[in-house]
Amino acid sequence: MLIYFFCLFFVTSSAILAQITRNELISRLFVFVAFAAMVLVAGLRGEYVGTDTRAYTTAFEHKAAFTDLMSESRNEFGYLLLQSVARSVSDEYWVLLTAIAVVVVFCHMRAIYKFSVNPAVTLFVFITMGYYTFFFNGARQGIACAIFTLSLGSLINGNFIRYALWVMLASCFHITVIIALPLYFLFRQQSRLLFVAQVAVGATVAVLFFNSFLDIGALISDKYSIYKDIETTGGRLLTLFYLLLSVFFIYFRSNISANDRKAYDCLLNMLIFGSTIYIVITFSGGYSELTRLAFYFQVASIFLWPIVYRNIQEFASNKLIYYAFTIGHIGYFYIFTTKMAGLIPYEINENTIFQWLL
């Protein structure tokens, strides 16, 4: 567990130093240090850190040629290509994990430093909310989400073609992200009561005709047809958490300045939609694994918090908000890391690394 807290402290501190230094070269060096820390923690982990890691490493070690990889039709082309490139470097699985980490962390950090009004706060939320460690478990979807975050600028600025290109690129790694394509028009609305009402009606319909929606989902991925017959449920506390988080950002919207309102609305709509996925799956009794679909949209919270920070300076109780924010996120980080996705105990792949270096 300590390795995750060390990573959080190291990355956040580096990001803060990058922001306060006046030397551009030194600033970029600190950004690279934050990038390297996250890549190394993810790439050099043992194959049992993360519930699905073992499945990825086993497939990697037993498929030598690109034609062998293509035979795994369940995997999207982009991931197969990445796996093949990693395999050409070495058949040691840490090379694959490092390659995945480089792509995911680079895309997220590129989006963070391009779209966030406070990258240090965004990186703090990115790690504490479990978005960073998500790809330790769902590697392909983690890559897809990382690429999808690069579309946020196009979403906010109203460039549908560029947005669509990012979504299509992300779908090469996990096809489920394709649902974000038509949602462009939903997310571009002003985040008002009408939008919440639309989402509420849509959620009600989705709960009532849940199996029918899974049938439609099966056209995107065969897994959705399997999920109809699985009765494992869960995630009620996460559903409540994201519901309350959405309520908080909705409540705070009236305090957002006109300059930040357009971006805030798009991001808030994404978060509300992600929370609605949790609500639908919980009330319909659906398989808890389906909540992974919400990940694409819940990551919007890492960009919402810095906007809130920038707009609470006039509040007399702003220090209380800072303390509550910090303590709350660290507490969530501890609970999430210890309870979810097989992240602990953290083990480093020592033997393989030393063999490579020697």
XYZ file of C-alpha atoms in Angstrom:
358
model
C 0.000 0.000 0.000
C 2.894 2.365 0.764
C 4.032 2.323 -2.869
C 0.734 3.894 -3.948
C 0.940 6.639 -1.335
C 4.562 7.254 -2.284
C 3.521 7.551 -5.933
C 0.731 9.975 -4.974
C 3.083 12.173 -2.952
C 5.866 12.041 -5.540
C 3.642 12.827 -8.520
C 1.673 15.594 -6.798
C 4.823 17.215 -5.405
C 6.511 17.114 -8.809
C 3.442 18.661 -10.431
C 3.344 21.462 -7.865
C 7.059 22.183 -8.343
C 6.520 22.202 -12.112
C 3.851 24.876 -11.694
C 5.719 27.173 -9.330
C 9.117 27.140 -11.032
C 9.826 29.933 -13.482
C 12.352 27.963 -15.507
C 10.589 26.167 -18.364
C 13.267 23.487 -18.689
C 13.122 22.630 -14.981
C 9.326 22.687 -15.104
C 9.313 20.137 -17.910
C 11.801 18.035 -15.988
C 9.429 17.847 -13.017
C 6.565 16.892 -15.350
C 8.711 14.104 -16.771
C 9.565 12.916 -13.253
C 5.837 12.641 -12.474
C 5.300 10.770 -15.742
C 8.200 8.388 -15.079
C 7.020 7.636 -11.541
C 3.575 6.537 -12.709
C 4.998 4.503 -15.598
C 7.489 2.678 -13.401
C 4.990 1.816 -10.659
C 2.632 0.378 -13.267
C 5.151 -1.171 -15.639
C 7.395 -2.915 -13.127
C 4.640 -4.492 -11.036
C 4.229 -8.233 -10.651
C 1.691 -10.054 -12.789
C -0.632 -10.644 -9.840
C -1.060 -6.927 -9.093
C -4.409 -6.213 -10.709
C -7.208 -8.719 -11.165
C -6.802 -9.161 -14.929
C -3.046 -8.617 -15.208
C -2.301 -12.329 -15.254
C -4.609 -12.852 -18.236
C -2.776 -10.155 -20.219
C 0.696 -11.417 -19.349
C -0.182 -15.037 -20.132
C -1.533 -14.122 -23.573
C 1.552 -11.985 -24.190
C 4.031 -14.725 -23.296
C 2.335 -17.403 -25.405
C 1.660 -15.439 -28.594
C 4.904 -14.782 -30.432
C 3.808 -13.633 -33.894
C 1.393 -10.929 -35.003
C -0.674 -13.557 -36.823
C -1.020 -15.407 -33.523
C -2.196 -12.228 -31.855
C -4.733 -11.565 -34.607
C -6.272 -14.958 -33.906
C -7.525 -13.502 -30.612
C -10.555 -11.886 -32.210
C -11.844 -10.661 -28.860
C -9.046 -8.092 -28.715
C -9.153 -4.879 -30.747
C -6.558 -4.148 -33.417
C -4.860 -1.286 -31.572
C -4.089 -3.395 -28.534
C -2.919 -6.301 -30.687
C -0.520 -3.967 -32.472
C 0.812 -2.598 -29.180
C 1.244 -6.120 -27.862
C 3.061 -7.160 -31.019
C 5.466 -4.206 -30.815
C 6.211 -5.005 -27.165
C 6.746 -8.669 -28.087
C 9.324 -7.646 -30.690
C 11.362 -6.020 -27.912
C 11.201 -8.879 -25.423
C 8.981 -11.760 -24.376
C 9.220 -10.666 -20.719
C 5.817 -9.457 -19.631
C 7.091 -6.342 -17.865
C 7.839 -4.921 -21.324
C 4.132 -5.195 -22.176
C 3.057 -3.655 -18.860
C 5.517 -0.807 -19.340
C 4.352 -0.196 -22.917
C 0.743 -0.027 -21.741
C 1.721 2.322 -18.927
C 3.608 4.639 -21.285
C 0.602 4.990 -23.608
C -1.950 5.452 -20.819
C 0.055 7.861 -18.668
C 1.245 9.885 -21.665
C -2.277 10.378 -23.039
C -3.713 11.285 -19.642
C -0.910 13.702 -18.852
C -1.135 15.231 -22.309
C -4.841 15.867 -21.731
C -4.249 17.116 -18.186
C -1.594 19.642 -19.165
C -3.635 20.773 -22.147
C -7.115 21.078 -20.637
C -6.785 21.371 -16.861
C -6.710 24.790 -15.198
C -4.581 23.295 -12.391
C -2.626 20.156 -13.397
C -1.373 19.459 -9.859
C -4.930 19.231 -8.496
C -5.992 17.155 -11.494
C -3.155 14.662 -10.992
C -3.993 14.422 -7.283
C -7.613 13.530 -8.131
C -6.495 11.280 -10.986
C -4.557 9.090 -8.565
C -6.746 9.259 -5.460
C -9.966 8.489 -7.325
C -8.499 5.290 -8.765
C -8.398 6.454 -12.382
C -4.637 5.912 -12.536
C -4.775 2.317 -11.247
C -7.793 1.412 -13.395
C -5.587 0.141 -16.220
C -3.770 -2.156 -13.779
C -6.912 -4.250 -14.142
C -8.621 -3.285 -17.414
C -5.642 -2.515 -19.633
C -7.439 -2.227 -22.970
C -10.245 -0.081 -21.608
C -7.694 1.978 -19.685
C -5.897 2.774 -22.939
C -9.182 3.618 -24.649
C -10.142 5.988 -21.850
C -6.737 7.669 -21.883
C -7.056 8.354 -25.615
C -10.660 9.485 -25.155
C -9.572 12.190 -22.683
C -7.683 13.799 -25.565
C -11.062 14.479 -27.201
C -12.256 16.750 -24.382
C -10.907 19.891 -26.017
C -12.834 19.101 -29.198
C -15.968 18.398 -27.149
C -15.765 21.699 -25.286
C -14.892 23.728 -28.401
C -17.573 22.089 -30.554
C -15.395 20.296 -33.112
C -17.339 17.088 -33.750
C -15.085 15.752 -36.514
C -11.962 15.903 -34.365
C -13.906 14.496 -31.415
C -15.094 11.600 -33.570
C -11.548 10.863 -34.751
C -10.329 10.572 -31.145
C -13.228 8.273 -30.279
C -12.545 6.077 -33.306
C -8.862 5.849 -32.381
C -9.792 4.916 -28.802
C -12.171 2.233 -30.105
C -9.176 0.461 -31.663
C -8.260 -0.521 -28.105
C -11.723 -1.099 -26.607
C -14.808 -0.978 -28.785
C -17.161 0.073 -25.964
C -15.913 3.665 -26.133
C -17.852 3.993 -29.398
C -20.957 4.852 -27.336
C -19.325 8.226 -26.658
C -19.807 9.197 -30.309
C -23.529 10.110 -30.206
C -23.172 11.376 -26.632
C -21.268 14.369 -28.016
C -24.588 16.124 -28.620
C -25.866 15.279 -25.145
C -22.734 16.508 -23.385
C -22.722 19.784 -25.306
C -25.967 20.949 -23.645
C -26.072 23.428 -20.794
C -26.149 21.545 -17.520
C -29.565 22.643 -16.335
C -32.634 21.007 -14.825
C -33.800 20.004 -18.315
C -30.633 17.986 -18.842
C -31.030 16.223 -15.487
C -34.669 15.471 -16.373
C -33.605 13.997 -19.723
C -31.043 11.767 -18.041
C -33.579 10.710 -15.377
C -36.105 9.698 -18.045
C -33.414 7.840 -19.968
C -32.306 6.041 -16.805
C -35.876 4.960 -16.062
C -36.285 3.552 -19.561
C -32.914 1.790 -19.297
C -33.905 0.134 -16.006
C -37.267 -1.027 -17.380
C -35.774 -2.416 -20.587
C -32.353 -3.356 -19.274
C -32.073 -6.708 -21.094
C -33.051 -5.088 -24.371
C -30.207 -2.601 -23.979
C -27.832 -5.501 -23.341
C -29.014 -7.054 -26.602
C -28.089 -3.826 -28.363
C -24.770 -3.791 -26.513
C -24.076 -7.296 -27.803
C -23.784 -5.760 -31.277
C -20.758 -3.847 -29.962
C -19.232 -6.581 -27.803
C -20.150 -10.255 -27.345
C -19.648 -9.890 -23.591
C -22.955 -8.050 -23.190
C -24.921 -11.112 -24.245
C -23.104 -13.073 -21.523
C -23.773 -10.422 -18.867
C -27.530 -11.058 -19.181
C -27.119 -14.433 -17.503
C -24.808 -13.291 -14.689
C -26.524 -12.239 -11.496
C -23.541 -10.963 -9.500
C -24.366 -7.475 -8.242
C -22.543 -4.876 -6.185
C -21.211 -1.349 -6.294
C -24.018 0.202 -4.249
C -21.656 2.357 -2.211
C -19.879 3.519 -5.367
C -23.266 4.333 -6.879
C -24.125 6.470 -3.864
C -20.709 8.109 -3.911
C -20.883 9.155 -7.561
C -24.477 10.284 -7.144
C -23.481 12.563 -4.266
C -20.443 13.773 -6.194
C -22.665 14.737 -9.131
C -25.068 16.513 -6.772
C -22.161 18.499 -5.322
C -20.962 19.676 -8.741
C -24.541 20.508 -9.778
C -24.997 22.556 -6.595
C -21.727 24.409 -7.131
C -22.488 25.263 -10.774
C -24.081 28.594 -9.865
C -20.713 29.752 -8.483
C -18.791 29.039 -11.678
C -17.671 32.093 -13.640
C -18.847 32.718 -17.190
C -15.346 31.998 -18.517
C -15.371 28.492 -17.037
C -19.062 27.695 -17.514
C -18.880 26.078 -20.968
C -16.145 23.633 -20.007
C -17.765 23.000 -16.627
C -21.111 22.118 -18.213
C -19.623 19.629 -20.679
C -17.603 17.924 -17.970
C -20.490 17.937 -15.502
C -22.795 16.354 -18.072
C -20.219 13.609 -18.604
C -19.990 12.944 -14.876
C -23.778 12.867 -14.489
C -24.047 10.383 -17.338
C -21.355 8.184 -15.786
C -23.170 8.261 -12.437
C -26.405 7.366 -14.209
C -24.789 4.195 -15.576
C -24.093 3.140 -11.985
C -27.678 3.932 -10.982
C -29.162 1.970 -13.891
C -27.035 -1.113 -13.242
C -27.720 -1.014 -9.493
C -31.500 -0.669 -9.794
C -31.775 -3.193 -12.622
C -29.741 -5.786 -10.728
C -27.230 -5.972 -13.569
C -23.768 -7.502 -13.419
C -21.476 -5.121 -11.516
C -18.766 -5.484 -14.187
C -20.936 -3.354 -16.456
C -20.143 -0.303 -14.335
C -16.769 -0.184 -16.089
C -18.599 1.546 -18.914
C -19.005 4.582 -16.661
C -15.235 5.012 -16.403
C -15.006 6.923 -19.686
C -17.232 9.658 -18.308
C -16.432 9.722 -14.593
C -12.867 10.737 -15.372
C -14.357 14.184 -16.064
C -14.171 14.797 -12.305
C -10.388 15.233 -12.499
C -10.974 18.372 -14.597
C -13.998 19.615 -12.626
C -12.209 19.927 -9.294
C -9.588 22.437 -10.520
C -12.380 24.623 -11.938
C -14.112 24.519 -8.558
C -10.829 25.423 -6.884
C -10.418 28.440 -9.120
C -13.903 29.680 -8.276
C -13.959 29.326 -4.478
C -11.466 32.057 -3.643
C -14.251 34.396 -2.523
C -15.628 31.893 0.005
C -14.696 32.564 3.617
C -14.769 28.826 4.240
C -12.509 27.964 1.308
C -9.840 26.540 3.637
C -12.423 24.161 5.069
C -13.263 23.052 1.522
C -9.565 22.454 0.816
C -9.153 20.328 3.943
C -12.340 18.352 3.280
C -11.292 17.804 -0.323
C -7.809 16.560 0.610
C -8.838 14.341 3.529
C -11.854 12.972 1.653
C -9.848 12.007 -1.414
C -7.031 10.424 0.567
C -9.602 8.424 2.546
C -11.289 7.297 -0.665
C -7.887 6.430 -2.134
C -7.064 4.182 0.815
C -10.412 2.380 0.743
C -10.454 1.980 -3.038
C -6.871 0.699 -3.232
C -7.288 -1.828 -0.431
C -10.682 -3.142 -1.531
C -10.747 -2.991 -5.330
C -9.139 -4.762 -8.300
C -6.500 -6.797 -6.442
C -4.053 -3.908 -6.170
C -2.483 -5.074 -2.927
C -0.147 -6.490 -1.927
C 1.987 -4.653 -4.452
C 4.836 -6.793 -5.755
C 7.651 -5.712 -8.018
C 8.874 -7.926 -10.825
C 12.435 -7.952 -9.488
C 13.912 -11.031 -11.155
C 12.842 -10.126 -14.666
C 14.110 -6.569 -14.323
C 17.513 -7.605 -13.075
C 17.802 -10.253 -15.789
C 17.103 -7.568 -18.413
C 19.622 -5.143 -16.962
C 22.325 -7.816 -16.711
